PDB file of C-alpha atoms in Angstrom:
ATOM      1  CA  MET Z   1      -4.698  30.077 -20.844  1.00  0.00           C
ATOM      2  CA  SER Z   2      -6.145  26.944 -22.373  1.00  0.00           C
ATOM      3  CA  PHE Z   3      -4.286  24.491 -24.514  1.00  0.00           C
ATOM      4  CA  ALA Z   4      -4.860  21.164 -26.168  1.00  0.00           C
ATOM      5  CA  LEU Z   5      -2.377  18.447 -26.921  1.00  0.00           C
ATOM      6  CA  PRO Z   6      -2.762  15.057 -28.568  1.00  0.00           C
ATOM      7  CA  THR Z   7      -3.690  11.977 -26.537  1.00  0.00           C
ATOM      8  CA  LEU Z   8      -0.107  10.714 -26.617  1.00  0.00           C
ATOM      9  CA  VAL Z   9       2.527  13.320 -25.840  1.00  0.00           C
ATOM     10  CA  GLN Z  10       6.254  13.144 -26.435  1.00  0.00           C
ATOM     11  CA  SER Z  11       8.438  14.094 -23.471  1.00  0.00           C
ATOM     12  CA  GLU Z  12       9.778  17.163 -25.294  1.00  0.00           C
ATOM     13  CA  GLU Z  13       6.259  18.469 -25.833  1.00  0.00           C
ATOM     14  CA  LEU Z  14       5.330  17.838 -22.191  1.00  0.00           C
ATOM     15  CA  ASN Z  15       8.448  19.691 -21.101  1.00  0.00           C
ATOM     16  CA  ASN Z  16       7.219  22.752 -23.004  1.00  0.00           C
ATOM     17  CA  HIS Z  17       4.072  22.843 -20.825  1.00  0.00           C
ATOM     18  CA  LEU Z  18       5.430  22.091 -17.339  1.00  0.00           C
ATOM     19  CA  GLU Z  19       4.629  25.634 -16.165  1.00  0.00           C
ATOM     20  CA  ASN Z  20       0.947  25.419 -17.153  1.00  0.00           C
ATOM     21  CA  PRO Z  21      -1.137  25.712 -13.945  1.00  0.00           C
ATOM     22  CA  ASN Z  22      -3.767  23.245 -15.245  1.00  0.00           C
ATOM     23  CA  LEU Z  23      -1.236  20.505 -15.979  1.00  0.00           C
ATOM     24  CA  ARG Z  24      -1.241  17.494 -13.644  1.00  0.00           C
ATOM     25  CA  ILE Z  25       1.223  14.627 -14.057  1.00  0.00           C
ATOM     26  CA  ALA Z  26       0.661  11.219 -12.458  1.00  0.00           C
ATOM     27  CA  ASP Z  27       3.104   8.321 -12.235  1.00  0.00           C
ATOM     28  CA  THR Z  28       0.976   5.155 -12.260  1.00  0.00           C
ATOM     29  CA  SER Z  29       3.823   2.633 -12.177  1.00  0.00           C
ATOM     30  CA  TRP Z  30       2.771  -0.777 -10.899  1.00  0.00           C
ATOM     31  CA  HIS Z  31       4.750  -4.000 -11.085  1.00  0.00           C
ATOM     32  CA  LEU Z  32       3.867  -7.664 -10.869  1.00  0.00           C
ATOM     33  CA  PRO Z  33       5.053  -9.270  -7.607  1.00  0.00           C
ATOM     34  CA  LYS Z  34       7.633 -11.418  -9.433  1.00  0.00           C
ATOM     35  CA  ALA Z  35       9.373  -8.258 -10.639  1.00  0.00           C
ATOM     36  CA  LYS Z  36      10.348  -7.433  -7.039  1.00  0.00           C
ATOM     37  CA  ARG Z  37       9.895  -3.721  -7.764  1.00  0.00           C
ATOM     38  CA  ASN Z  38       7.856  -1.122  -5.920  1.00  0.00           C
ATOM     39  CA  GLY Z  39       6.373   1.740  -7.917  1.00  0.00           C
ATOM     40  CA  LEU Z  40       6.035   4.093  -4.947  1.00  0.00           C
ATOM     41  CA  GLU Z  41       9.613   3.528  -3.801  1.00  0.00           C
ATOM     42  CA  GLU Z  42      10.869   4.171  -7.325  1.00  0.00           C
ATOM     43  CA  PHE Z  43       8.687   7.293  -7.557  1.00  0.00           C
ATOM     44  CA  GLU Z  44      10.158   8.601  -4.313  1.00  0.00           C
ATOM     45  CA  GLN Z  45      13.656   8.183  -5.775  1.00  0.00           C
ATOM     46  CA  GLU Z  46      12.919   9.757  -9.164  1.00  0.00           C
ATOM     47  CA  HIS Z  47       9.925  11.117 -11.062  1.00  0.00           C
ATOM     48  CA  LEU Z  48       8.915  13.782 -13.560  1.00  0.00           C
ATOM     49  CA  PRO Z  49       8.837  17.350 -12.181  1.00  0.00           C
ATOM     50  CA  GLY Z  50       5.551  18.088 -10.425  1.00  0.00           C
ATOM     51  CA  ALA Z  51       4.268  14.512 -10.670  1.00  0.00           C
ATOM     52  CA  VAL Z  52       2.151  12.771  -8.043  1.00  0.00           C
ATOM     53  CA  PHE Z  53       2.002   9.030  -7.482  1.00  0.00           C
ATOM     54  CA  LEU Z  54      -1.309   7.401  -8.432  1.00  0.00           C
ATOM     55  CA  ASP Z  55      -1.425   4.003  -6.729  1.00  0.00           C
ATOM     56  CA  LEU Z  56      -3.421   1.527  -8.818  1.00  0.00           C
ATOM     57  CA  ASP Z  57      -4.312  -0.451  -5.699  1.00  0.00           C
ATOM     58  CA  GLU Z  58      -5.644   2.669  -3.949  1.00  0.00           C
ATOM     59  CA  VAL Z  59      -7.962   3.712  -6.787  1.00  0.00           C
ATOM     60  CA  SER Z  60      -9.297   0.207  -7.455  1.00  0.00           C
ATOM     61  CA  ASP Z  61     -12.727  -0.855  -6.190  1.00  0.00           C
ATOM     62  CA  PRO Z  62     -12.349  -1.270  -2.406  1.00  0.00           C
ATOM     63  CA  GLU Z  63     -15.526  -3.383  -2.269  1.00  0.00           C
ATOM     64  CA  SER Z  64     -14.222  -6.080  -4.609  1.00  0.00           C
ATOM     65  CA  ASP Z  65     -12.367  -9.188  -3.472  1.00  0.00           C
ATOM     66  CA  LEU Z  66     -10.565  -9.156  -6.839  1.00  0.00           C
ATOM     67  CA  PRO Z  67      -7.543  -6.940  -7.486  1.00  0.00           C
ATOM     68  CA  HIS Z  68      -7.615  -3.863  -9.709  1.00  0.00           C
ATOM     69  CA  MET Z  69     -11.346  -3.781 -10.384  1.00  0.00           C
ATOM     70  CA  VAL Z  70     -12.811  -0.551 -11.729  1.00  0.00           C
ATOM     71  CA  PRO Z  71     -14.214   1.559  -8.869  1.00  0.00           C
ATOM     72  CA  THR Z  72     -17.395   3.587  -8.821  1.00  0.00           C
ATOM     73  CA  GLU Z  73     -17.202   6.992 -10.459  1.00  0.00           C
ATOM     74  CA  GLU Z  74     -17.627   8.659  -7.072  1.00  0.00           C
ATOM     75  CA  TYR Z  75     -14.787   6.709  -5.434  1.00  0.00           C
ATOM     76  CA  CYS Z  76     -12.435   7.218  -8.364  1.00  0.00           C
ATOM     77  CA  SER Z  77     -13.234  10.956  -8.535  1.00  0.00           C
ATOM     78  CA  LYS Z  78     -12.507  11.375  -4.831  1.00  0.00           C
ATOM     79  CA  GLU Z  79      -9.202   9.458  -4.921  1.00  0.00           C
ATOM     80  CA  ILE Z  80      -7.972  11.261  -8.030  1.00  0.00           C
ATOM     81  CA  GLY Z  81      -9.279  14.592  -6.760  1.00  0.00           C
ATOM     82  CA  ASP Z  82      -7.274  14.110  -3.558  1.00  0.00           C
ATOM     83  CA  LEU Z  83      -4.181  14.126  -5.784  1.00  0.00           C
ATOM     84  CA  GLY Z  84      -5.116  17.528  -7.212  1.00  0.00           C
ATOM     85  CA  ILE Z  85      -6.496  16.238 -10.501  1.00  0.00           C
ATOM     86  CA  GLY Z  86      -9.886  17.715 -11.357  1.00  0.00           C
ATOM     87  CA  SER Z  87     -12.261  18.187 -14.236  1.00  0.00           C
ATOM     88  CA  ASP Z  88     -10.403  21.340 -15.300  1.00  0.00           C
ATOM     89  CA  SER Z  89      -7.008  19.592 -15.269  1.00  0.00           C
ATOM     90  CA  TRP Z  90      -5.059  18.414 -18.250  1.00  0.00           C
ATOM     91  CA  ALA Z  91      -3.743  15.100 -16.936  1.00  0.00           C
ATOM     92  CA  VAL Z  92      -0.673  13.285 -18.208  1.00  0.00           C
ATOM     93  CA  VAL Z  93      -0.333   9.711 -16.984  1.00  0.00           C
ATOM     94  CA  TYR Z  94       2.848   7.690 -17.305  1.00  0.00           C
ATOM     95  CA  ASP Z  95       4.553   4.624 -15.890  1.00  0.00           C
ATOM     96  CA  THR Z  96       8.075   3.268 -15.958  1.00  0.00           C
ATOM     97  CA  THR Z  97       7.356   0.181 -18.075  1.00  0.00           C
ATOM     98  CA  GLY Z  98       5.713   1.635 -21.164  1.00  0.00           C
ATOM     99  CA  LEU Z  99       2.070   2.199 -20.137  1.00  0.00           C
ATOM    100  CA  PHE Z 100       1.721  -1.189 -18.481  1.00  0.00           C
ATOM    101  CA  SER Z 101      -0.588  -0.027 -15.694  1.00  0.00           C
TER     102      SER Z 101
END
C-alpha cells in the first residue's frame, strides 16, 4: 500500500498512519550545551510510538574538525540505514523544540 502525505504533517494525520509498514519516525532532538538538556535521555523517557533516535552528532561528517558538518552521501546513507530508514521508507522527522535540529 503506498501513500503520500504533505511535507509537513500534523500529529493527527501522522497518527492515522502509524500502522503503515513503510513509515519511519525519527526524533532528531539536539540542544545547545547551555540548555543543559540531552536529546537521547529525553527520547528514552518519552517519544512518539515506533520512533528511533537520530543523533545529529553521529550522522555529521566524522572527518571534519567542525561540529555538525554535512557528511558524505555514503556515510549518511549507512548511518540512517542502520536505523531502519531506507529509500522505500516514508520518513517523518521531529524534534522537541520545533524543528530546531
